[in-house]
Coordinates of C-alpha atoms in Angstrom, one line a residue:
X104 CA 161.2 112.9 92.5
X105 CA 160.2 113.3 96.2
X106 CA 157.0 115.0 95.2
X107 CA 156.1 112.4 92.7
X108 CA 156.6 109.7 95.2
X109 CA 154.5 111.5 97.7
X110 CA 151.8 112.0 95.2
X111 CA 151.7 108.3 94.2
X112 CA 151.7 107.3 97.9
X113 CA 148.8 109.7 98.6
X114 CA 146.8 108.4 95.7
X115 CA 147.3 104.9 96.8
X116 CA 146.3 105.6 100.4
X117 CA 143.1 107.4 99.3
X118 CA 142.2 104.6 96.9
X119 CA 142.6 102.0 99.7
X120 CA 140.5 104.0 102.0
X121 CA 137.7 104.3 99.4
X122 CA 137.9 100.5 98.7
X123 CA 137.6 99.6 102.3
X124 CA 134.3 101.4 102.9
X125 CA 131.1 99.7 101.6
X126 CA 129.1 102.1 99.4
X127 CA 125.6 100.8 99.7
X128 CA 124.2 101.3 103.1
X129 CA 120.6 101.6 103.9
X130 CA 118.5 103.3 106.6
X131 CA 115.1 102.1 105.7
X132 CA 112.6 102.6 108.5
X133 CA 108.9 103.1 108.9
X134 CA 106.8 105.3 111.1
X135 CA 106.7 102.7 113.9
X136 CA 110.5 102.3 114.1
X137 CA 111.7 103.4 117.5
X138 CA 115.2 104.0 118.7
X139 CA 116.8 101.4 121.0
X140 CA 118.3 103.8 123.5
X141 CA 115.5 106.6 123.9
X142 CA 112.5 104.7 122.5
X143 CA 111.6 107.6 120.3
X144 CA 110.2 107.4 116.8
X145 CA 113.2 107.8 114.3
X146 CA 111.2 109.1 111.3
X147 CA 110.6 112.4 113.1
X148 CA 114.2 113.6 112.6
X149 CA 115.6 111.7 109.7
X150 CA 118.9 113.7 109.4
X151 CA 120.1 112.2 112.7
X152 CA 119.0 108.6 112.3
X153 CA 121.6 105.9 112.9
X154 CA 121.6 102.1 112.7
X155 CA 123.6 99.1 113.9
X156 CA 123.4 95.8 112.0
X157 CA 124.4 92.8 114.3
X158 CA 126.4 89.8 113.3
X159 CA 123.0 87.8 113.1
X160 CA 121.5 90.6 110.7
X161 CA 119.3 92.3 113.2
X162 CA 118.8 96.0 112.7
X163 CA 118.8 98.3 115.7
X164 CA 117.8 101.9 115.1
X165 CA 118.9 105.0 117.0
X166 CA 117.6 108.6 117.0
X167 CA 121.2 110.0 116.6
X168 CA 124.8 109.2 116.3
X169 CA 125.2 109.9 120.0
X170 CA 122.6 107.3 120.9
X171 CA 124.1 104.8 118.6
X172 CA 127.5 105.3 120.3
X173 CA 126.1 105.2 123.7
X174 CA 124.8 101.8 122.8
X175 CA 128.1 100.8 121.1
X176 CA 130.2 101.5 124.2
X177 CA 127.7 99.9 126.7
X178 CA 125.3 97.5 125.0
X179 CA 124.6 95.6 128.2
X180 CA 122.6 98.5 129.4
X181 CA 119.9 97.4 126.9
X182 CA 119.6 93.6 127.9
X183 CA 116.6 93.2 125.6
X184 CA 119.0 93.4 122.6
X185 CA 120.9 90.4 123.9
X186 CA 124.2 92.0 122.9
X187 CA 127.1 91.9 125.3
X188 CA 129.8 93.7 123.4
X189 CA 130.8 95.6 120.3
X190 CA 132.3 92.5 118.6
X191 CA 128.7 91.3 118.0
X192 CA 128.1 94.4 115.8
X193 CA 128.7 94.0 112.1
X194 CA 127.9 97.5 110.7
X195 CA 127.4 101.0 112.2
X196 CA 125.6 103.4 109.9
X197 CA 124.8 107.1 110.2
X198 CA 123.1 109.7 108.1
X199 CA 125.3 112.3 106.4
X200 CA 123.8 115.5 107.9
X201 CA 124.3 117.5 104.6
X202 CA 123.0 114.9 102.1
X203 CA 120.8 112.6 104.1
X204 CA 122.9 109.6 102.6
X205 CA 123.5 106.5 104.8
X206 CA 127.2 106.2 105.4
X207 CA 129.6 104.0 107.3
X208 CA 130.0 105.4 110.9
X209 CA 133.6 104.3 111.1
X210 CA 134.6 106.5 108.2
X211 CA 132.5 109.5 109.0
X212 CA 133.6 112.8 110.4
X213 CA 131.7 114.2 113.4
X214 CA 131.2 117.8 114.7
X215 CA 131.5 118.3 118.3
X216 CA 130.1 121.4 120.1
X217 CA 127.8 122.8 117.4
X218 CA 124.6 124.7 118.1
X219 CA 122.5 122.0 116.4
X220 CA 121.0 119.4 118.6
X221 CA 119.1 116.3 118.0
X222 CA 116.1 114.9 120.1
X223 CA 118.8 113.3 122.3
X224 CA 120.2 116.8 123.1
X225 CA 123.9 117.7 122.4
X226 CA 125.0 115.5 119.7
X227 CA 127.5 114.6 116.9
X228 CA 126.2 115.4 113.4
X229 CA 128.0 113.0 111.0
X230 CA 129.4 113.8 107.5
X231 CA 130.8 111.6 104.7
X232 CA 133.6 114.2 103.9
X233 CA 135.7 116.6 105.8
X234 CA 134.9 119.6 103.7
X235 CA 131.1 119.3 104.6
X236 CA 132.0 118.8 108.2
X237 CA 134.2 121.9 108.1
X238 CA 131.6 124.0 106.5
X239 CA 128.9 122.8 109.0
X240 CA 131.3 123.4 112.0
X241 CA 132.0 127.0 110.8
X242 CA 128.4 127.8 110.1
X243 CA 127.1 126.3 113.4
X244 CA 129.9 127.2 115.9
X245 CA 131.3 123.6 116.0
X246 CA 134.3 123.3 118.3
X247 CA 136.1 120.2 116.8
X248 CA 135.8 117.7 114.0
X249 CA 136.4 114.1 115.1
X250 CA 136.9 110.8 113.4
X251 CA 135.2 107.7 114.7
X252 CA 138.3 106.6 116.6
X253 CA 138.5 109.9 118.4
X254 CA 135.1 109.5 120.0
X255 CA 135.3 107.9 123.5
X256 CA 132.7 106.6 125.9
X257 CA 133.8 109.5 128.0
X258 CA 132.8 112.0 125.3
X259 CA 129.4 110.4 125.0
X260 CA 128.9 110.7 128.8
X261 CA 130.0 114.3 128.6
X262 CA 127.4 115.0 125.9
X263 CA 124.7 113.3 128.0
X264 CA 125.6 115.4 131.0
X265 CA 126.7 112.3 133.0
X266 CA 130.2 113.8 133.8

């Protein structure tokens, strides 16, 4: 009986998680699209591209998840965007490093410490599912797999060499 209850609870939990994540994200950009933080052309490395959609439907592109999170934690560092804090951000989207699919950054898994780097340097490749993150981590000497909630501003500063 205990096992059945646990199975039902687990199924309900996973169903709820899947329903809460929107499935049709887009990362459409052209050859002139530049990242907000590093001003580099995003099309040159599409497996790393990230995007933020603001509450007023503006799209801000980034060359990597790390760059997007750098902006997320300190948007005032880019006054040209006229964004003061993360409450003005509607969607955070990253590219699944394995499939190239646009996914919700808040439900992604990130690999810290791998030997793969983006144009922004040490970075956090993103994955839709934990199995792909584990496989990537093992193949590329990743040190840890993190959820969105586990990534702090301090970690982004560390990856950037600021601390």
